[in-house]
Short mmCIF file of N, CA, C and O in Angstrom, two decimals:
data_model
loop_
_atom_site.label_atom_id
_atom_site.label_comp_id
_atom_site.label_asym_id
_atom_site.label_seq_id
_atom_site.Cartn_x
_atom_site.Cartn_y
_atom_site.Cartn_z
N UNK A 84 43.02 14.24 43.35
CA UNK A 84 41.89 13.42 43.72
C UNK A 84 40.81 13.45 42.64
O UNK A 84 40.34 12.46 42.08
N UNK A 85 40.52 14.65 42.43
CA UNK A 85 39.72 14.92 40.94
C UNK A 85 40.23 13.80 39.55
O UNK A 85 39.46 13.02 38.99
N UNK A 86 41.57 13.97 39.26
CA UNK A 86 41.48 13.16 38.20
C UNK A 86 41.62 11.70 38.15
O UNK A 86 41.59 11.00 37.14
N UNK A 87 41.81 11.28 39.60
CA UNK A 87 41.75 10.16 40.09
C UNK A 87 40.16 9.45 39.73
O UNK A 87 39.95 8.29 39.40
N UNK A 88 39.37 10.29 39.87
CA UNK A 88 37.64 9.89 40.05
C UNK A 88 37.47 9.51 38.52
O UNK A 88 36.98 8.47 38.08
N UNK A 89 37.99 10.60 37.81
CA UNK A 89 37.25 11.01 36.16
C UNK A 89 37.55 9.18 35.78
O UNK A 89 36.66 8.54 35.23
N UNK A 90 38.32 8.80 36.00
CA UNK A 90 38.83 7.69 35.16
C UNK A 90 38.35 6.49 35.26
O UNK A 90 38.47 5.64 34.38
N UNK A 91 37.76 6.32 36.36
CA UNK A 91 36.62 5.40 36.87
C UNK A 91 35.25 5.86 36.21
O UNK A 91 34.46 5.22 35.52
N UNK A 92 35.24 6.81 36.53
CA UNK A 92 33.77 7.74 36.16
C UNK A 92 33.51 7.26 34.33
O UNK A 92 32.52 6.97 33.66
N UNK A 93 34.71 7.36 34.12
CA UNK A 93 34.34 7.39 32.25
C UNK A 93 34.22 5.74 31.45
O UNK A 93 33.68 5.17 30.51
N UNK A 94 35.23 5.51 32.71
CA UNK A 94 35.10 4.01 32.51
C UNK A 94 33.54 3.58 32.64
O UNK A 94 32.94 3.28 31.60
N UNK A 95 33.00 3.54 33.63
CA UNK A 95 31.57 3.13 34.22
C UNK A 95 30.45 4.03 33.20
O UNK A 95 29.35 3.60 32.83
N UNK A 96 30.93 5.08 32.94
CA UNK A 96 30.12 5.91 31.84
C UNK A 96 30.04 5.12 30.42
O UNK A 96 28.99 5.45 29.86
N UNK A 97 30.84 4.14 29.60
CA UNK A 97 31.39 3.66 28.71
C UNK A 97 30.91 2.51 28.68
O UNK A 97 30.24 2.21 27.69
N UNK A 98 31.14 1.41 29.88
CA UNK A 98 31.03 0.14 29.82
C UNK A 98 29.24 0.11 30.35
O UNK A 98 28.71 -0.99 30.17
N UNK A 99 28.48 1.01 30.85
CA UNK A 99 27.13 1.48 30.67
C UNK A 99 26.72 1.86 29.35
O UNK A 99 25.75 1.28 28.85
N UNK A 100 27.26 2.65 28.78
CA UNK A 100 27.15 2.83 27.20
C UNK A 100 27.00 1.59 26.11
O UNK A 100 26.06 1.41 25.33
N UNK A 101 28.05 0.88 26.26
CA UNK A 101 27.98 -0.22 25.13
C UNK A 101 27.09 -1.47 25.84
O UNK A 101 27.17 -2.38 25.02
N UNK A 102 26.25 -1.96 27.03
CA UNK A 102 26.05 -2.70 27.51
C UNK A 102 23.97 -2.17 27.34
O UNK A 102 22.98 -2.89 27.25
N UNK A 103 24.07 -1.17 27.36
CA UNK A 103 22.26 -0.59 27.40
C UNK A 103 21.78 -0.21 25.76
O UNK A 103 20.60 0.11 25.62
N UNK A 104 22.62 -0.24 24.59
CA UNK A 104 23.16 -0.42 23.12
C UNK A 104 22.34 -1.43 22.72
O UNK A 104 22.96 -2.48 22.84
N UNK A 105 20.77 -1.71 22.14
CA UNK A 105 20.14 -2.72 21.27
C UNK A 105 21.26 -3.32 20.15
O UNK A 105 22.06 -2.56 19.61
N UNK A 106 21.22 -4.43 19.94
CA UNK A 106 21.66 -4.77 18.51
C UNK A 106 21.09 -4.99 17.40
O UNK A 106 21.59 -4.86 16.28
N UNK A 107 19.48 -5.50 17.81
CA UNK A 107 18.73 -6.14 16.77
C UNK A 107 17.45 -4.98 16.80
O UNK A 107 16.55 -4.94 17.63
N UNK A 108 17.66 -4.03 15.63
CA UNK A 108 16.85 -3.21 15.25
C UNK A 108 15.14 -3.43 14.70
O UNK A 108 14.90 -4.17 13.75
N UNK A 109 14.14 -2.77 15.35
CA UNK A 109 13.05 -3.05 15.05
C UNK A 109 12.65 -2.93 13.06
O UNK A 109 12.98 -2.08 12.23
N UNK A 110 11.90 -4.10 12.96
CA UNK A 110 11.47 -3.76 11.62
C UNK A 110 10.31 -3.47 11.42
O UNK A 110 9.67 -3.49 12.47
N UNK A 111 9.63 -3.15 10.40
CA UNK A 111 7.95 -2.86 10.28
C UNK A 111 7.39 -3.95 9.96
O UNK A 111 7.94 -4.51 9.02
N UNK A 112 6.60 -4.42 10.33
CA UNK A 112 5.70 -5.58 9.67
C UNK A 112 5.40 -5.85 8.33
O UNK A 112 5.30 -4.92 7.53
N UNK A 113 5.32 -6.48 8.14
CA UNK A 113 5.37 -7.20 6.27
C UNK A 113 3.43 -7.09 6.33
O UNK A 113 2.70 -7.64 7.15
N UNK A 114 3.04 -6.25 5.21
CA UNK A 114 1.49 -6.26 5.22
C UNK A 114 1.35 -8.03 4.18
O UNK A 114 2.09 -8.40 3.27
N UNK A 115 0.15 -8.76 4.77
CA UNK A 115 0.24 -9.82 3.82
C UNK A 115 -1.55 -9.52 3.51
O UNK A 115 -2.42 -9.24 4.34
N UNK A 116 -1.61 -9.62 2.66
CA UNK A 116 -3.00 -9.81 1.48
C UNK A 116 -3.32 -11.36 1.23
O UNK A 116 -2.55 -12.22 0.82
N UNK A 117 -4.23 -11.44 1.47
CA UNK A 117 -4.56 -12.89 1.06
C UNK A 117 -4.95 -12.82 -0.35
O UNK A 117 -5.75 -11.94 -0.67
N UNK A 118 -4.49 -13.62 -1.22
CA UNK A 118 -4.02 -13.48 -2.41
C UNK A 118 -5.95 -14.00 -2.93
O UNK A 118 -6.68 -13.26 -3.60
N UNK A 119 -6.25 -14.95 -2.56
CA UNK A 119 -7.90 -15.76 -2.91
C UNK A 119 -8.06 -15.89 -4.81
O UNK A 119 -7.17 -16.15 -5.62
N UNK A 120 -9.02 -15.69 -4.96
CA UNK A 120 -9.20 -15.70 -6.13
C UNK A 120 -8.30 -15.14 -7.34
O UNK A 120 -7.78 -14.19 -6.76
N UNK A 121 -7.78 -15.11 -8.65
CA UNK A 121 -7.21 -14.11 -9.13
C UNK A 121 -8.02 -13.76 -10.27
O UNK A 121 -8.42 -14.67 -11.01
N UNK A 122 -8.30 -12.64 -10.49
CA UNK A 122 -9.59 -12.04 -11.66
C UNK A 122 -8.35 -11.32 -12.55
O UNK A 122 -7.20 -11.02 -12.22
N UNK A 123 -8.99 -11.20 -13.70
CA UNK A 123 -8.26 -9.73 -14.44
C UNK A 123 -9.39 -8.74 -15.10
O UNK A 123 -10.50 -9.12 -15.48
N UNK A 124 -9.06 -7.85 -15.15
CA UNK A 124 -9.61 -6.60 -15.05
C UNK A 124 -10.89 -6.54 -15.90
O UNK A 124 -11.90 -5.91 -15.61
N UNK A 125 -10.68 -7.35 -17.07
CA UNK A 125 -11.89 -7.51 -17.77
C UNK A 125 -13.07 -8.25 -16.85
O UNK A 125 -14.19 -7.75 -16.74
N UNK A 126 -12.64 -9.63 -16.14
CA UNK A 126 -13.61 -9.90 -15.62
C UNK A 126 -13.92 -8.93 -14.58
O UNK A 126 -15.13 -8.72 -14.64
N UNK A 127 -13.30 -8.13 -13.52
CA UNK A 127 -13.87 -7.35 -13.03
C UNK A 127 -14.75 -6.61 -13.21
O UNK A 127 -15.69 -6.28 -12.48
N UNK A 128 -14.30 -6.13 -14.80
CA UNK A 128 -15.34 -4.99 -15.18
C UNK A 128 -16.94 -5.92 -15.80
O UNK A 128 -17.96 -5.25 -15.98
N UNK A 129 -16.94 -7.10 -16.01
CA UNK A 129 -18.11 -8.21 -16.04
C UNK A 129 -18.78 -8.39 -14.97
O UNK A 129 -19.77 -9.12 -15.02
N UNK A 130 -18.40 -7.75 -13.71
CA UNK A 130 -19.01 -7.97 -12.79
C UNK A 130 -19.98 -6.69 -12.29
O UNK A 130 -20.90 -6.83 -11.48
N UNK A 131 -19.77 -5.92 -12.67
CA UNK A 131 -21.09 -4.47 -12.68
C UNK A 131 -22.17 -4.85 -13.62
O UNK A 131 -22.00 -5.25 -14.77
N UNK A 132 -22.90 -4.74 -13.22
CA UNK A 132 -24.32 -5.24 -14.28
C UNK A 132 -25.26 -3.74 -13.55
O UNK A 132 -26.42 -3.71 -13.13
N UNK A 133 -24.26 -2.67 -13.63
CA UNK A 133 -25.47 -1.86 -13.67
C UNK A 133 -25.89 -0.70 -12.22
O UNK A 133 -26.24 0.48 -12.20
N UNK A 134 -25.64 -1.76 -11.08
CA UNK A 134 -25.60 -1.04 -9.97
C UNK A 134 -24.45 -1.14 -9.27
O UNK A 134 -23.70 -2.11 -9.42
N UNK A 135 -24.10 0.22 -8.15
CA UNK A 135 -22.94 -0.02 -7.35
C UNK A 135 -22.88 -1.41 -6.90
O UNK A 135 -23.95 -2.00 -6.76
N UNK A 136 -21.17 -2.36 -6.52
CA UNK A 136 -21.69 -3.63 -6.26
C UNK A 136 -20.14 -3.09 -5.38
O UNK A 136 -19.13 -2.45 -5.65
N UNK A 137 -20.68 -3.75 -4.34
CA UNK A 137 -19.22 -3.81 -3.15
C UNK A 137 -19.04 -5.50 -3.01
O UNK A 137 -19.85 -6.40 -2.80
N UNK A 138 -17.79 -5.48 -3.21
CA UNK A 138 -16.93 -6.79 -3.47
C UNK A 138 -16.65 -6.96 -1.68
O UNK A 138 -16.34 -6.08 -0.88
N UNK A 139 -16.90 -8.52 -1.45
CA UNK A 139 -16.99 -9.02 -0.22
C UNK A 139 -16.55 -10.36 -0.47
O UNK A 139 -16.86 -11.10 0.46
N UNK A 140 -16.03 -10.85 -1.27
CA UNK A 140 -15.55 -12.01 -1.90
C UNK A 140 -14.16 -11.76 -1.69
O UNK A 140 -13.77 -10.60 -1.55
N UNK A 141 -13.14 -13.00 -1.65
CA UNK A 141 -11.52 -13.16 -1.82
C UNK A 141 -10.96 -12.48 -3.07
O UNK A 141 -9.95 -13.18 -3.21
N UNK A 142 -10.92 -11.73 -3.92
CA UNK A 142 -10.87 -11.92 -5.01
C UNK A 142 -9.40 -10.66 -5.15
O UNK A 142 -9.31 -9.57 -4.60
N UNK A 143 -8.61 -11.19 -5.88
CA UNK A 143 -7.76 -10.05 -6.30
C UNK A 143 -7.28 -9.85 -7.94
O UNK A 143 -7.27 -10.78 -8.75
N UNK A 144 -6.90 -8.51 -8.24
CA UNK A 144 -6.14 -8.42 -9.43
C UNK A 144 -4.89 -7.90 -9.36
O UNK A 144 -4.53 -7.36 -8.32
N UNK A 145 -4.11 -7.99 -10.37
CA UNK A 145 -2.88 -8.10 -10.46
C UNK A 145 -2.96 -7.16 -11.82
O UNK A 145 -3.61 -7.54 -12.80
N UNK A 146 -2.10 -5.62 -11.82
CA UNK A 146 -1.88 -4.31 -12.47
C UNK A 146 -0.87 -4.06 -12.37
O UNK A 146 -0.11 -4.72 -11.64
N UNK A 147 -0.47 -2.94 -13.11
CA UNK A 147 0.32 -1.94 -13.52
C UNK A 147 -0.16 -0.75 -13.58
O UNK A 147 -1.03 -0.40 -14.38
N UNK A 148 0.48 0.13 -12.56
CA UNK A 148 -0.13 1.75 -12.89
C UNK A 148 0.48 2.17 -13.95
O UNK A 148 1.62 1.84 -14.27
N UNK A 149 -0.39 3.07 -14.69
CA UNK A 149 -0.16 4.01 -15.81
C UNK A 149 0.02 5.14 -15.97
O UNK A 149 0.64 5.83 -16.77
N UNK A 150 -0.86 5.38 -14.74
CA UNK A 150 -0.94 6.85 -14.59
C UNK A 150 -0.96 7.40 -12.96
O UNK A 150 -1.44 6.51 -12.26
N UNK A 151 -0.66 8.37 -12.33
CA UNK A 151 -0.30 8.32 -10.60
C UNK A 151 -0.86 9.86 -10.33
O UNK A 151 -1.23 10.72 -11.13
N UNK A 152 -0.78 9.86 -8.92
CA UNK A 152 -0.44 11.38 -8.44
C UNK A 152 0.36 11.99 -8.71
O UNK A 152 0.00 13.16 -8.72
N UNK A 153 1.23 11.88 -8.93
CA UNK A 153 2.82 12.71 -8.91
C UNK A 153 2.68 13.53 -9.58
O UNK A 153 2.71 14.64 -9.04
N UNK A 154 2.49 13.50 -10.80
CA UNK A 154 2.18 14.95 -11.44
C UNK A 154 1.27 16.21 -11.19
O UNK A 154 1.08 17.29 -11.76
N UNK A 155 0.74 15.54 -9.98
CA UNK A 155 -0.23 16.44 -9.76
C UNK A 155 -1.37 16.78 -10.26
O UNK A 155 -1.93 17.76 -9.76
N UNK A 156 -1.95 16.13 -11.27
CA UNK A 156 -3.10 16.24 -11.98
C UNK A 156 -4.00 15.38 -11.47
O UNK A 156 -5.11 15.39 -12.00
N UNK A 157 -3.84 14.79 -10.76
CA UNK A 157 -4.99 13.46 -9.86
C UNK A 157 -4.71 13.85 -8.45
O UNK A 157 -3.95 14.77 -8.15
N UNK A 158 -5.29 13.17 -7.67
CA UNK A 158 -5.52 13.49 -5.93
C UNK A 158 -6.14 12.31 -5.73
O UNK A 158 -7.19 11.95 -6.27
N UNK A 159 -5.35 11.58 -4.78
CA UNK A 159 -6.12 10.29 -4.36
C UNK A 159 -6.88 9.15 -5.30
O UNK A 159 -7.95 8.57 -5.15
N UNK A 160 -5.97 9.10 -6.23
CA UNK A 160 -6.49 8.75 -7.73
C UNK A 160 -5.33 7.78 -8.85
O UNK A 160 -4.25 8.25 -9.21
N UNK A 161 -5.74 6.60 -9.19
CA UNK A 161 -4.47 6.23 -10.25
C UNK A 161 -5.29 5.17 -11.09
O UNK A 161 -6.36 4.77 -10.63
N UNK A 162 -4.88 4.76 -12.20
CA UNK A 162 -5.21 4.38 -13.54
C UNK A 162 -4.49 2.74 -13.53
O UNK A 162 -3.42 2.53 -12.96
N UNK A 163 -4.98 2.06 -13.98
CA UNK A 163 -3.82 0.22 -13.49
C UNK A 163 -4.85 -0.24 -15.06
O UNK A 163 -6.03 -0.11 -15.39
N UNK A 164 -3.76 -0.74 -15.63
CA UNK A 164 -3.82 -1.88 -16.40
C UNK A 164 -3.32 -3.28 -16.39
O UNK A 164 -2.17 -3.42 -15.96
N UNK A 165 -4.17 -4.68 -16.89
CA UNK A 165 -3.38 -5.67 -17.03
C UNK A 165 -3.26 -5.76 -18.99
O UNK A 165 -3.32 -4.96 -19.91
N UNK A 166 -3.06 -7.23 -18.83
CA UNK A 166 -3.55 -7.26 -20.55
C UNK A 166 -4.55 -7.62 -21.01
O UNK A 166 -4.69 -8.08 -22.14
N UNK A 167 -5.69 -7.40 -19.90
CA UNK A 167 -7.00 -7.49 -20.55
C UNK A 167 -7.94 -6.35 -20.79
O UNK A 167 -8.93 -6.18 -21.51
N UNK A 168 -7.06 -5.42 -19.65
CA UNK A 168 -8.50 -3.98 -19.48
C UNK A 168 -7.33 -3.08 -19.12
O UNK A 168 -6.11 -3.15 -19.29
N UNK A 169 -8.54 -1.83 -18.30
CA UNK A 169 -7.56 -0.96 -17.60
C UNK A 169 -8.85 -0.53 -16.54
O UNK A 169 -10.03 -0.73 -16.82
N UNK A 170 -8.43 0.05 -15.37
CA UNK A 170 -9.30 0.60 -14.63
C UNK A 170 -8.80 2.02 -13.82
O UNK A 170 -7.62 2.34 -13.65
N UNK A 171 -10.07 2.85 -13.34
CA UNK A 171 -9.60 4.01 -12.78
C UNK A 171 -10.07 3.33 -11.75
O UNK A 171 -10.98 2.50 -11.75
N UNK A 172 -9.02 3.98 -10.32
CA UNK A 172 -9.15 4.01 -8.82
C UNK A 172 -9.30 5.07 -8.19
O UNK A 172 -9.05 6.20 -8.61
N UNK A 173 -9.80 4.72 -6.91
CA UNK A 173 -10.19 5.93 -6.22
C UNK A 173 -9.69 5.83 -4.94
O UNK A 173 -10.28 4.89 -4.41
N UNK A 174 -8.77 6.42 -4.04
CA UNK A 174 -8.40 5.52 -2.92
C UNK A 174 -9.00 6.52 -1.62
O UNK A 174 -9.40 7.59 -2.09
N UNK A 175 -9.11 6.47 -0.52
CA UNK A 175 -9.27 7.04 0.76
C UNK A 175 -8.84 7.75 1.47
O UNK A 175 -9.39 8.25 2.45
N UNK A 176 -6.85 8.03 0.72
CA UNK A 176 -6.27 8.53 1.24
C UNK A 176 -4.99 8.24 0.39
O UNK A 176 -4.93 7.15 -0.17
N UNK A 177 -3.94 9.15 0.25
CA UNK A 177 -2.99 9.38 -0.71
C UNK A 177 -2.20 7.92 -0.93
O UNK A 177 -2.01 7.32 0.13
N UNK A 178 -1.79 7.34 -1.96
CA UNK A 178 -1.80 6.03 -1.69
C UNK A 178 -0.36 5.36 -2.63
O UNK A 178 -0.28 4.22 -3.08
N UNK A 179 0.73 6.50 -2.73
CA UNK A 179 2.18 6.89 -3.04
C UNK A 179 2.70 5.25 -3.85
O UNK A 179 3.64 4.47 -3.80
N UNK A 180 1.17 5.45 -4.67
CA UNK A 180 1.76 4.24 -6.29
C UNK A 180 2.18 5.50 -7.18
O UNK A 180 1.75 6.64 -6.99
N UNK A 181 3.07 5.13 -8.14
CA UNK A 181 4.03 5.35 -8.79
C UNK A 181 3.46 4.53 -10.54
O UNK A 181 3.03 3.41 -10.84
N UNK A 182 3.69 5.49 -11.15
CA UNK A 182 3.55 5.26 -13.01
C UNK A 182 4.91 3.38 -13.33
O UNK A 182 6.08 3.50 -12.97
N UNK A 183 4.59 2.45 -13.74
CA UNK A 183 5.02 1.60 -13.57
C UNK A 183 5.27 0.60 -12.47
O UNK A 183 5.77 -0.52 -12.56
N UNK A 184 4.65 1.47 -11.05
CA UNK A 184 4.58 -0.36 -10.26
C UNK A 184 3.28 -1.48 -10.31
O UNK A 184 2.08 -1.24 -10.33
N UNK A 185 3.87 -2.60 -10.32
CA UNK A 185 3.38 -3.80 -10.63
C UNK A 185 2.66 -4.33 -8.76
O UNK A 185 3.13 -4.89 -7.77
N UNK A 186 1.17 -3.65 -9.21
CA UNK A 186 0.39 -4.21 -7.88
C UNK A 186 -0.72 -5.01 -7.89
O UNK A 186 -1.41 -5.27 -8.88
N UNK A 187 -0.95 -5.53 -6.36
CA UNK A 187 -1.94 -6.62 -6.52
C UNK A 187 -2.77 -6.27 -5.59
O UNK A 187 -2.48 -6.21 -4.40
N UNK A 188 -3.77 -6.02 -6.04
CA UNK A 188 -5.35 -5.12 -4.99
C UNK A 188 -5.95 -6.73 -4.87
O UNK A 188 -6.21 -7.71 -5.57
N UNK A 189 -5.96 -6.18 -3.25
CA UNK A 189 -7.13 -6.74 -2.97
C UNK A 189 -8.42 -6.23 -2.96
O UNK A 189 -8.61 -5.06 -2.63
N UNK A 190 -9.36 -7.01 -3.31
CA UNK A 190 -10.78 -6.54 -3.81
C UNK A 190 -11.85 -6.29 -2.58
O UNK A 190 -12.93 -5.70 -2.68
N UNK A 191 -11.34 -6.84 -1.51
CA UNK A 191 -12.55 -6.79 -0.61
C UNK A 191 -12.84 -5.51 -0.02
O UNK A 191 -11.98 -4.68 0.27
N UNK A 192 -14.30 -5.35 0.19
CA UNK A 192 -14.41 -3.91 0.85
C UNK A 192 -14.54 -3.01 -0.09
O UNK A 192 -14.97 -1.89 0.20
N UNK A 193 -14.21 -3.32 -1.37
CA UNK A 193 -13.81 -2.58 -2.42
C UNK A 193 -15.59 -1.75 -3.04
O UNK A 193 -16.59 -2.23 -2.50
N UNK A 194 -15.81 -0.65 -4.05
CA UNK A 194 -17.00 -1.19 -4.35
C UNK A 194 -17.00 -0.67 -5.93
O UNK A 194 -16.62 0.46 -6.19
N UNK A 195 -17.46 -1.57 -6.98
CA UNK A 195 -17.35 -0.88 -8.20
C UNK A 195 -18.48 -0.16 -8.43
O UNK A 195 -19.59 -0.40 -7.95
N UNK A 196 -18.12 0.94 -9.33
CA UNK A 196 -19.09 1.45 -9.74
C UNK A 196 -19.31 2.38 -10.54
O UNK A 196 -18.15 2.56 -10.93
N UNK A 197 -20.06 3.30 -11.22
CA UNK A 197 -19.95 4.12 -12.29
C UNK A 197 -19.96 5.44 -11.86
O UNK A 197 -20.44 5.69 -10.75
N UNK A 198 -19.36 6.62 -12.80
CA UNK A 198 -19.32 7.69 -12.57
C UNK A 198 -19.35 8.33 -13.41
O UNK A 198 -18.42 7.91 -14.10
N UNK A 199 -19.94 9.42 -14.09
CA UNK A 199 -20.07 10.01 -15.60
C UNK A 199 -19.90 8.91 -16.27
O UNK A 199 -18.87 8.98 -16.94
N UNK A 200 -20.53 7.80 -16.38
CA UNK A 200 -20.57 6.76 -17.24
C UNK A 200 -18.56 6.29 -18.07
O UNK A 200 -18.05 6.06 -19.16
N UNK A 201 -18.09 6.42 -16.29
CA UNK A 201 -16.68 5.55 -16.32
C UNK A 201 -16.87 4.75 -15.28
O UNK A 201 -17.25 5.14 -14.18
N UNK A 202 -16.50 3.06 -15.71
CA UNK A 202 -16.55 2.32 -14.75
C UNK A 202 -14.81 2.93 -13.79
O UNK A 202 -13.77 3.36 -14.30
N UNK A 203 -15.22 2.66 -12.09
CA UNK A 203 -14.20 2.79 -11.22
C UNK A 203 -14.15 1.68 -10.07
O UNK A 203 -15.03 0.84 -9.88
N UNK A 204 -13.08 1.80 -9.42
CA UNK A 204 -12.89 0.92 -8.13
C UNK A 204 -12.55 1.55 -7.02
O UNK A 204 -11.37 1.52 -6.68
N UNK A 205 -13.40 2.18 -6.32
CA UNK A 205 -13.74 2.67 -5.25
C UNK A 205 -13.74 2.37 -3.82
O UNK A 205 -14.08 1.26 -3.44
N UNK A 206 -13.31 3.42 -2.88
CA UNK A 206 -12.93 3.05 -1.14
C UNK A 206 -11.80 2.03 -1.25
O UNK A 206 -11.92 0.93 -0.70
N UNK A 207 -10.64 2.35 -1.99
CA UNK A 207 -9.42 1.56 -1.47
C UNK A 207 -8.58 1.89 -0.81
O UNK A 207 -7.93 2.73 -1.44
N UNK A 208 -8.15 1.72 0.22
CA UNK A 208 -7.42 1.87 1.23
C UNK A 208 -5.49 1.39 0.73
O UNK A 208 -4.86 0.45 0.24
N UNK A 209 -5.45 1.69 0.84
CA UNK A 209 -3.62 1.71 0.21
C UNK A 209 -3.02 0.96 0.92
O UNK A 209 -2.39 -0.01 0.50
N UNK A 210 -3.14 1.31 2.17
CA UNK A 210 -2.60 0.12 3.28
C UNK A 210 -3.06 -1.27 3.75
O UNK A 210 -2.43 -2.07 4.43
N UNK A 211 -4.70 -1.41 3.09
CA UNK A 211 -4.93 -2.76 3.33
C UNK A 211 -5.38 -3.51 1.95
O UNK A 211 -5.46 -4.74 1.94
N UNK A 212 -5.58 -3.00 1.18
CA UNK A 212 -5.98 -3.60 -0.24
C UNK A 212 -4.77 -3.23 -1.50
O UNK A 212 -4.95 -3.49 -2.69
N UNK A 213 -3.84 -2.74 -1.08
CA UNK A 213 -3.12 -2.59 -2.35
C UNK A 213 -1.24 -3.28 -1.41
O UNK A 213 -0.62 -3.08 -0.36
N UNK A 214 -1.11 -4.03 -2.59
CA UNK A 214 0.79 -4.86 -2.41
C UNK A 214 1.39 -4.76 -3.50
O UNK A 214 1.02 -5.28 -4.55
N UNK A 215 2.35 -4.08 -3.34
CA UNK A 215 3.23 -3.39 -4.38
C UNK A 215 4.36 -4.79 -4.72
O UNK A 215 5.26 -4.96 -3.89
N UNK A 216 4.31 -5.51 -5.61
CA UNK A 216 5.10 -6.70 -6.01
C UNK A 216 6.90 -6.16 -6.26
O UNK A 216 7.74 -6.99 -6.60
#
């Protein structure tokens, strides 16, 4: 009588199995940046005349890191050039760019400004101002 049951039992155990089984796996959301204006780095750096200035405008640039965390010699910190300039960043929170990726910051929220008399780009958030191309 026992092995009479199991065989139903495994059946119904089985055809419950493959029937409660998702097929279409969740994905993460695609971050989108509104692309607005496009500056390069020189004009960015034309735009400090002197005092902190927080960018509230569309405006983005388009870089190359040079220099990253990874080595461990920076913390929350990376270096981006185009072919007009180069700039140091400062981000909010660890922000896992890499020496050679090709990114496009968005500027808003952003704020430039000086520090031991180095211009920087300051309060960037990794997850809402920076898109790794």
């Amino acid at each position: 009588m026992l092995k009479k049951m199991k065989l139903p039992m495994l059946l119904l155990a089985l055809s419950v199995l493959f029937v409660s089984c998702e097929r279409e796996f969740d994905s993460p959301p695609v971050p989108i940046i509104q692309e607005g204006q496009v500056i390069t780095l020189a004009e960015l750096r034309d735009l400090h005349v002197g005092s902190d200035l927080t960018i509230t405008d569309s405006l983005s640039v388009y870089a190359v890191v040079t220099m990253d965390e990874s080595s461990g010699n920076l913390y929350k910190e990376a270096y981006v050039q185009d072919a007009t300039s180069s700039m140091y960043l400062r981000f909010t929170s660890s922000a896992g760019l890499y020496e050679g990726d090709s990114i496009r910051i968005d500027l808003r929220g952003t704020t430039l400004k000086k520090y031991n008399q180095m211009l920087q780009l300051d309060s960037l958030d990794a997850d809402i101002n920076i898109f790794k191309q």
